[in-house]
Amino acid sequence: MGAISYIYLNLEISGMALTHAILTALLEEDLTGYELAKQFDVSLGFFWTASHQQIYQTLKRLYAEELVTAREVSQTGKPDKRVYSLTDSGRRSLDAWVLSETKKRKVTDELFAKLYTVGHSSTAAVIDAVIQRQHDHREKLALYRKIESRSYAAPLKLPDQRKGVYLALLAGIRQEEASLLWCEDALSLLVSVSQVG
Amino acid sequence: MGAISYIYLNLEISGMALTHAILTALLEEDLTGYELAKQFDVSLGFFWTASHQQIYQTLKRLYAEELVTAREVSQTGKPDKRVYSLTDSGRRSLDAWVLSETKKRKVTDELFAKLYTVGHSSTAAVIDAVIQRQHDHREKLALYRKIESRSYAAPLKLPDQRKGVYLALLAGIRQEEASLLWCEDALSLLVSVSQVG
DNA sequence: TAGTAATATGCAAATAATTGCATAACAACA
DNA sequence: TGTTGTTATGCAATTATTTGCATATTACTA
């Protein structure tokens, strides 16, 4: 009988990493797939990237596993939506995951790979890519700062439940700032490279 | 006949992103799969993560597509190794890739997802995760600075072909510095959170 | 001489993510 | 009334990545 409940529990656990990223977002508030996709695109984007297809798929699985519940909501002036909430089982799953070992950060960023080609291929293309990235960083930084001043002006006075979210935002701000400074330095050095290709 | 060469050319192009990351690394010097795996684990690691299985698989494909050549090398005191070099076709593939649109950076970092659980689950576990990350950043920063002082002490005097690699290193250094500062700030705030769970 | 660690390479199955569709409600504007 | 843009959700096929083995050489040390 112990064996049966052991198997039963195992069936409920999702190994997929996105699972927990979605569940943590639902800790703060109930959300639809569409809203989650937007959050992953903006505020969550600096530490987690996910497409809307991935998110809808995962939500469907989380629902089947009863880690979330869903309710259909009619809207006026917009299509209906499906709002997801965490279940107690979902919360317990998060509790266990927080205690588990933190997996290594995964990244793939073509920009830096392109940098390795400097002096071998078109430097102009690399410069364009850096400028593009510079624009992206500026936009992200402006957005993060707006969120900060609107919702996190006094970090020490925040309720405990919002301190972690603030710290994630702070990391995003610091990262964008550092990246912007780097873009400037990179462009200064890249203009000194002779044309190739 | 135009159609035939068109099809032929298409068959040579690998869509996989790792492809180009490996080819760029081979621009600098000939490398084995094992050496590539180590580079991806250390210096390249901050902008590109890849397992050795992934790397060996991809190298095999690049060899089949004739983007690289390989030679077996006997060593004394170590097992034999297989050294890969870029072909002209590989170089042309890189040239085309540099001109193509830069794909969006992809990340997944559980640490920040765990941060979202602060005030809901074990804060101690989150603190441990931040401390762990702090150690990682310290080690990476020390390594990057060592590489910098050993090989990139005078950036402006570098040959063009090494400027891009230097800039990637610089980005790594800046990122590690910013992350380390953030870890300290994060730990200061996290100790103010009451125990939960 | 047995065990551990580093060097070196790989296969196969399972899982996850991407790409390319596809649909539909509703608003605003031409 | 057709078009464009935003909101909203999803499927299916392909491609990429991870996980769990598996193997072998050589050095060092207990």
XYZ file of C-alpha atoms (C1' of nucleotides) in Angstrom:
454
model
C 0.000 0.000 0.000
C 2.922 2.248 0.699
C 4.143 1.374 -2.777
C 0.849 2.374 -4.343
C 0.751 5.829 -2.787
C 4.414 6.260 -3.706
C 3.629 5.614 -7.355
C 0.586 7.852 -7.158
C 2.647 10.732 -5.811
C 5.274 10.285 -8.467
C 2.692 10.532 -11.207
C 1.786 13.995 -10.014
C 5.270 15.422 -10.241
C 6.237 17.263 -13.413
C 9.894 17.278 -14.185
C 9.650 20.057 -16.732
C 11.266 23.214 -15.563
C 8.683 25.624 -16.991
C 6.202 24.008 -14.612
C 7.675 25.708 -11.598
C 8.260 29.009 -13.300
C 4.540 29.140 -14.107
C 3.490 28.001 -10.652
C 5.606 30.708 -9.010
C 3.999 33.345 -11.201
C 0.594 32.068 -10.059
C 1.630 32.524 -6.407
C 1.234 36.258 -6.858
C -2.071 36.266 -8.715
C -4.396 34.231 -10.907
C -3.459 34.504 -14.567
C -4.473 33.378 -18.044
C -2.089 31.771 -20.532
C -2.085 34.981 -22.485
C -1.151 37.058 -19.446
C 1.560 34.586 -18.495
C 2.981 34.755 -22.005
C 3.121 38.549 -21.745
C 4.815 38.379 -18.343
C 7.386 35.929 -19.690
C 7.942 38.297 -22.561
C 8.518 41.345 -20.358
C 9.295 41.267 -16.637
C 10.116 37.557 -16.327
C 11.942 37.644 -19.644
C 15.401 38.425 -18.330
C 15.594 35.141 -16.429
C 13.048 32.982 -18.245
C 12.018 32.840 -21.885
C 8.989 30.860 -23.051
C 6.684 31.010 -26.064
C 2.916 31.153 -25.775
C 2.635 27.656 -27.292
C 4.893 26.304 -24.593
C 2.883 28.043 -21.905
C -0.541 26.854 -23.116
C 0.772 23.315 -23.404
C 2.228 23.365 -19.923
C -0.909 24.884 -18.396
C -2.929 22.071 -19.914
C -0.636 19.561 -18.266
C -0.650 21.356 -14.928
C -4.448 21.301 -15.065
C -4.500 17.561 -15.781
C -2.126 17.033 -12.861
C -4.380 19.183 -10.666
C -1.594 21.574 -9.733
C -3.837 24.402 -10.980
C -7.582 24.930 -11.408
C -9.155 26.878 -14.253
C -12.286 28.960 -14.737
C -13.708 30.428 -17.933
C -14.359 34.152 -17.706
C -16.514 36.142 -20.173
C -15.340 39.626 -20.963
C -17.052 42.562 -22.617
C -15.151 43.942 -25.593
C -12.681 41.021 -25.567
C -12.790 37.266 -26.227
C -13.445 34.898 -23.320
C -10.469 33.860 -21.252
C -9.425 30.955 -19.079
C -8.037 31.982 -15.688
C -5.739 29.625 -13.791
C -5.208 29.422 -10.019
C -2.804 27.441 -7.876
C -4.202 24.483 -5.934
C -2.913 23.317 -2.550
C -1.246 20.490 -4.408
C 0.450 23.089 -6.625
C 1.670 24.952 -3.553
C 3.059 21.756 -2.066
C 4.807 21.015 -5.335
C 6.452 24.441 -5.141
C 7.474 23.861 -1.525
C 9.257 20.654 -2.543
C 10.854 22.256 -5.579
C 12.281 25.179 -3.561
C 14.053 22.681 -1.312
C 15.447 20.716 -4.267
C 18.796 21.539 -5.804
C 18.791 24.589 -8.054
C 19.517 23.604 -11.632
C 22.235 25.382 -13.514
C 21.242 28.475 -15.418
C 20.894 27.830 -19.150
C 21.620 30.442 -21.802
C 22.112 30.734 -25.505
C 22.910 34.177 -26.836
C 23.914 34.471 -30.476
C 25.178 38.023 -30.018
C 28.301 36.900 -28.196
C 28.874 34.062 -30.615
C 28.766 36.649 -33.412
C 31.353 38.683 -31.532
C 33.774 35.792 -31.933
C 33.685 36.327 -35.698
C 35.054 39.878 -35.466
C 38.046 40.207 -37.750
C 36.924 37.160 -39.762
C 33.525 38.195 -41.153
C 31.451 41.358 -41.511
C 32.131 43.656 -38.572
C 29.330 45.950 -39.745
C 26.817 43.165 -39.114
C 28.170 42.651 -35.606
C 27.992 46.384 -34.909
C 24.372 46.390 -36.084
C 23.605 43.490 -33.781
C 25.150 45.330 -30.812
C 23.172 48.493 -31.613
C 19.995 46.442 -31.829
C 20.765 44.906 -28.480
C 21.489 48.347 -27.031
C 17.982 49.460 -28.016
C 16.476 46.366 -26.415
C 18.369 46.990 -23.181
C 17.267 50.618 -23.076
C 13.627 49.623 -23.462
C 13.846 46.896 -20.861
C 15.623 49.165 -18.409
C 13.023 51.908 -18.823
C 10.262 49.366 -18.241
C 11.917 47.860 -15.168
C 12.553 51.290 -13.663
C 8.947 52.232 -14.248
C 7.793 49.105 -12.436
C 10.278 49.823 -9.652
C 9.166 53.399 -9.027
C 5.498 52.451 -9.292
C 5.496 49.398 -7.051
C 8.777 49.013 -5.221
C 9.841 52.514 -4.171
C 10.422 51.464 -0.529
C 11.893 47.940 -0.608
C 12.378 47.624 3.139
C 8.715 48.378 3.786
C 7.500 45.683 1.396
C 5.553 42.745 2.798
C 7.704 39.584 2.847
C 5.766 38.058 -0.027
C 6.885 40.799 -2.387
C 10.546 41.009 -1.398
C 11.600 38.159 -3.679
C 9.797 39.625 -6.648
C 11.473 42.945 -5.932
C 14.883 41.272 -5.795
C 14.270 39.629 -9.151
C 13.343 43.018 -10.575
C 16.463 44.541 -9.027
C 18.595 41.874 -10.689
C 16.936 42.714 -13.996
C 17.700 46.417 -13.544
C 21.328 45.777 -12.612
C 21.751 43.437 -15.555
C 20.280 45.901 -18.039
C 22.444 48.708 -16.673
C 25.604 46.627 -16.927
C 24.671 45.472 -20.419
C 24.032 49.027 -21.600
C 27.430 50.198 -20.375
C 29.004 47.215 -22.091
C 27.256 48.041 -25.378
C 28.862 51.490 -25.365
C 32.325 50.108 -24.670
C 31.849 47.413 -27.276
C 30.838 49.910 -29.944
C 33.872 52.100 -29.156
C 36.216 49.202 -29.665
C 34.397 47.775 -32.703
C 34.762 50.984 -34.713
C 38.522 50.459 -34.513
C 38.216 47.187 -36.445
C 39.074 47.322 -40.163
C 36.460 46.147 -42.635
C 36.455 42.464 -43.525
C 34.225 40.464 -45.887
C 20.081 23.152 -63.109
C 19.630 26.290 -61.051
C 17.071 24.394 -59.024
C 19.462 21.527 -58.402
C 22.263 23.693 -57.025
C 19.696 25.542 -54.910
C 18.591 22.288 -53.322
C 22.183 21.195 -52.915
C 23.115 24.361 -51.053
C 20.120 24.068 -48.757
C 21.145 20.582 -47.702
C 24.419 21.926 -46.391
C 22.905 24.474 -44.049
C 22.298 23.466 -40.434
C 19.542 25.338 -38.695
C 20.668 24.329 -35.234
C 22.016 27.190 -33.232
C 24.840 25.287 -31.519
C 26.297 24.795 -34.994
C 27.415 28.380 -35.239
C 28.568 28.635 -31.654
C 30.920 25.720 -32.304
C 32.086 27.052 -35.646
C 32.949 30.429 -34.107
C 34.991 28.713 -31.423
C 36.888 26.896 -34.185
C 37.721 30.223 -35.846
C 40.257 30.858 -33.115
C 41.902 27.448 -33.042
C 41.413 23.771 -33.834
C 39.697 21.948 -30.991
C 38.481 18.524 -29.893
C 34.975 17.851 -28.623
C 36.361 17.522 -25.142
C 38.104 20.889 -25.333
C 34.986 22.501 -26.741
C 32.929 21.060 -23.900
C 35.369 22.546 -21.397
C 35.263 25.931 -23.108
C 31.474 25.884 -23.077
C 31.640 25.021 -19.419
C 33.951 27.889 -18.506
C 34.656 30.943 -20.657
C 31.809 30.490 -23.158
C 29.477 29.395 -20.378
C 28.076 32.797 -19.501
C 26.482 33.199 -22.927
C 26.206 29.605 -24.121
C 25.564 26.378 -22.258
C 25.957 22.976 -23.912
C 26.611 19.449 -22.667
C 29.364 17.256 -24.039
C 26.792 14.900 -25.571
C 25.292 17.788 -27.478
C 28.711 18.916 -28.651
C 29.875 15.475 -29.858
C 26.582 14.980 -31.683
C 26.801 18.342 -33.380
C 30.439 17.863 -34.356
C 29.503 14.597 -36.021
C 26.856 16.411 -38.022
C 29.171 19.278 -38.918
C 31.681 16.704 -40.156
C 29.042 14.979 -42.296
C 28.058 18.364 -43.725
C 31.740 19.112 -44.397
C 31.709 22.318 -42.399
C 34.640 20.913 -40.414
C 37.398 18.364 -41.015
C 38.787 16.015 -38.391
C 42.097 14.319 -37.680
C 42.949 11.684 -35.088
C 45.868 12.618 -32.871
C 47.789 10.205 -30.647
C 48.944 11.535 -27.324
C 51.417 10.252 -24.801
C 50.000 9.909 -21.321
C 46.429 10.560 -22.526
C 43.912 8.786 -24.750
C 43.818 9.598 -28.463
C 41.805 12.591 -29.518
C 39.953 13.834 -32.577
C 40.815 17.404 -33.560
C 38.371 19.436 -35.631
C 39.165 22.319 -38.013
C 36.961 24.716 -39.926
C 36.656 24.187 -43.700
C 36.168 26.974 -46.229
C 32.564 25.866 -46.423
C 32.343 26.275 -42.650
C 33.752 29.787 -42.920
C 31.225 30.683 -45.613
C 28.446 29.319 -43.430
C 29.624 31.614 -40.638
C 29.774 34.595 -43.004
C 26.138 34.022 -43.968
C 25.066 33.484 -40.382
C 26.663 36.721 -39.157
C 24.594 38.630 -41.722
C 21.368 36.873 -40.716
C 19.103 38.241 -38.021
C 20.329 37.662 -34.478
C 17.974 35.331 -32.639
C 16.628 36.375 -29.285
C 18.665 35.417 -26.273
C 17.225 32.416 -24.446
C 17.515 31.896 -20.708
C 16.114 29.748 -17.965
C 17.347 30.438 -14.458
C 15.621 28.669 -11.600
C 17.213 30.938 -8.992
C 14.976 33.862 -9.869
C 11.939 31.648 -10.097
C 12.728 30.473 -6.551
C 12.920 34.095 -5.478
C 9.251 34.464 -6.400
C 8.387 31.981 -3.658
C 9.842 34.159 -0.879
C 7.224 34.625 1.829
C 5.347 31.546 0.616
C 7.860 28.713 1.074
C 11.196 28.126 2.763
C 13.222 31.330 2.732
C 16.211 29.447 4.122
C 16.332 27.361 0.935
C 16.274 30.499 -1.203
C 19.055 32.060 0.879
C 21.121 28.899 0.409
C 20.544 29.074 -3.330
C 21.701 32.703 -3.426
C 24.824 31.878 -1.388
C 25.593 29.009 -3.748
C 25.223 31.336 -6.703
C 27.441 33.908 -4.994
C 30.228 31.318 -4.783
C 29.775 30.457 -8.457
C 29.985 34.108 -9.451
C 33.134 34.631 -7.377
C 34.836 31.690 -9.059
C 33.797 32.744 -12.530
C 34.895 36.331 -11.923
C 38.304 35.216 -10.652
C 38.729 33.024 -13.722
C 37.679 35.739 -16.164
C 39.971 38.290 -14.534
C 42.849 35.837 -14.740
C 42.216 35.344 -18.449
C 41.930 39.107 -18.883
C 45.214 39.953 -17.188
C 47.018 37.101 -18.922
C 45.799 37.673 -22.466
C 43.926 40.940 -22.789
C 45.824 43.474 -20.691
C 45.983 46.016 -23.537
C 42.652 45.797 -25.434
C 43.405 48.610 -27.869
C 46.601 46.913 -28.995
C 44.891 43.610 -29.734
C 44.779 42.364 -33.320
C 41.283 42.779 -34.806
C 40.643 39.059 -34.684
C 40.843 39.032 -30.915
C 38.829 42.150 -30.159
C 35.496 40.347 -30.318
C 36.663 37.596 -28.024
C 37.918 40.233 -25.616
C 34.552 42.008 -25.688
C 32.754 38.768 -24.901
C 35.103 38.273 -21.949
C 34.491 41.846 -20.830
C 30.739 41.235 -20.905
C 31.288 38.161 -18.761
C 33.321 40.135 -16.245
C 30.761 42.916 -16.034
C 27.950 40.423 -15.626
C 29.709 38.539 -12.852
C 30.526 41.796 -11.046
C 26.936 43.006 -11.246
C 25.645 39.616 -10.124
C 27.987 39.527 -7.129
C 26.842 42.945 -5.954
C 23.260 41.818 -6.388
C 23.852 38.691 -4.302
C 25.006 40.840 -1.387
C 21.987 43.119 -1.618
C 19.681 40.148 -1.989
C 21.079 38.444 1.118
C 20.702 41.664 3.159
C 17.044 41.891 2.271
C 16.334 38.176 2.595
C 17.487 38.044 6.224
C 14.632 40.451 7.020
C 12.080 37.864 5.872
C 10.333 35.890 8.633
C 10.494 32.110 8.519
C 7.803 30.362 6.516
C 7.206 26.657 5.863
C 46.752 -3.881 -7.590
C 42.483 -1.809 -6.741
C 40.313 2.476 -6.666
C 39.773 7.226 -8.052
C 40.130 11.024 -11.156
C 40.974 13.121 -15.507
C 40.918 12.589 -20.391
C 38.237 11.273 -24.327
C 34.176 9.809 -27.033
C 29.790 8.225 -27.914
C 24.566 5.904 -28.342
C 19.633 5.714 -27.535
C 15.418 6.881 -25.338
C 12.820 10.250 -23.410
C 11.584 14.887 -22.835
C 11.209 19.659 -24.071
C 11.021 23.452 -27.229
C 10.398 25.426 -31.721
C 8.055 26.245 -36.025
C 4.405 26.567 -38.773
C 0.077 26.563 -38.980
C -5.053 27.521 -37.433
C -8.989 29.614 -35.326
C -11.988 33.097 -33.419
C -13.965 37.260 -30.839
C -13.918 41.984 -30.870
C -12.489 47.099 -31.837
C -11.361 50.704 -34.709
C -10.976 52.713 -38.892
C -11.369 53.364 -43.903
C -17.796 45.831 -45.335
C -13.160 44.743 -45.549
C -8.741 45.315 -43.221
C -5.710 45.675 -39.534
C -4.501 45.023 -34.688
C -5.153 43.096 -30.198
C -6.870 39.619 -27.357
C -7.112 34.731 -26.731
C -6.231 29.791 -27.411
C -4.520 25.812 -29.438
C -2.615 21.484 -32.576
C 0.868 18.786 -34.965
C 5.278 17.946 -36.916
C 9.776 18.764 -36.538
C 13.929 19.716 -34.200
C 16.796 20.176 -30.164
C 18.136 18.943 -25.641
C 18.528 16.170 -21.690
C 19.181 11.972 -19.235
C 20.968 7.790 -18.460
C 23.853 4.833 -19.796
C 28.459 2.902 -21.899
C 33.309 2.451 -22.921
C 38.324 3.049 -22.914
C 43.084 5.088 -21.896
C 46.233 6.723 -18.702
C 48.029 8.784 -14.171
C 48.188 8.753 -9.475
C 47.818 7.035 -5.022
C 46.404 3.947 -1.148
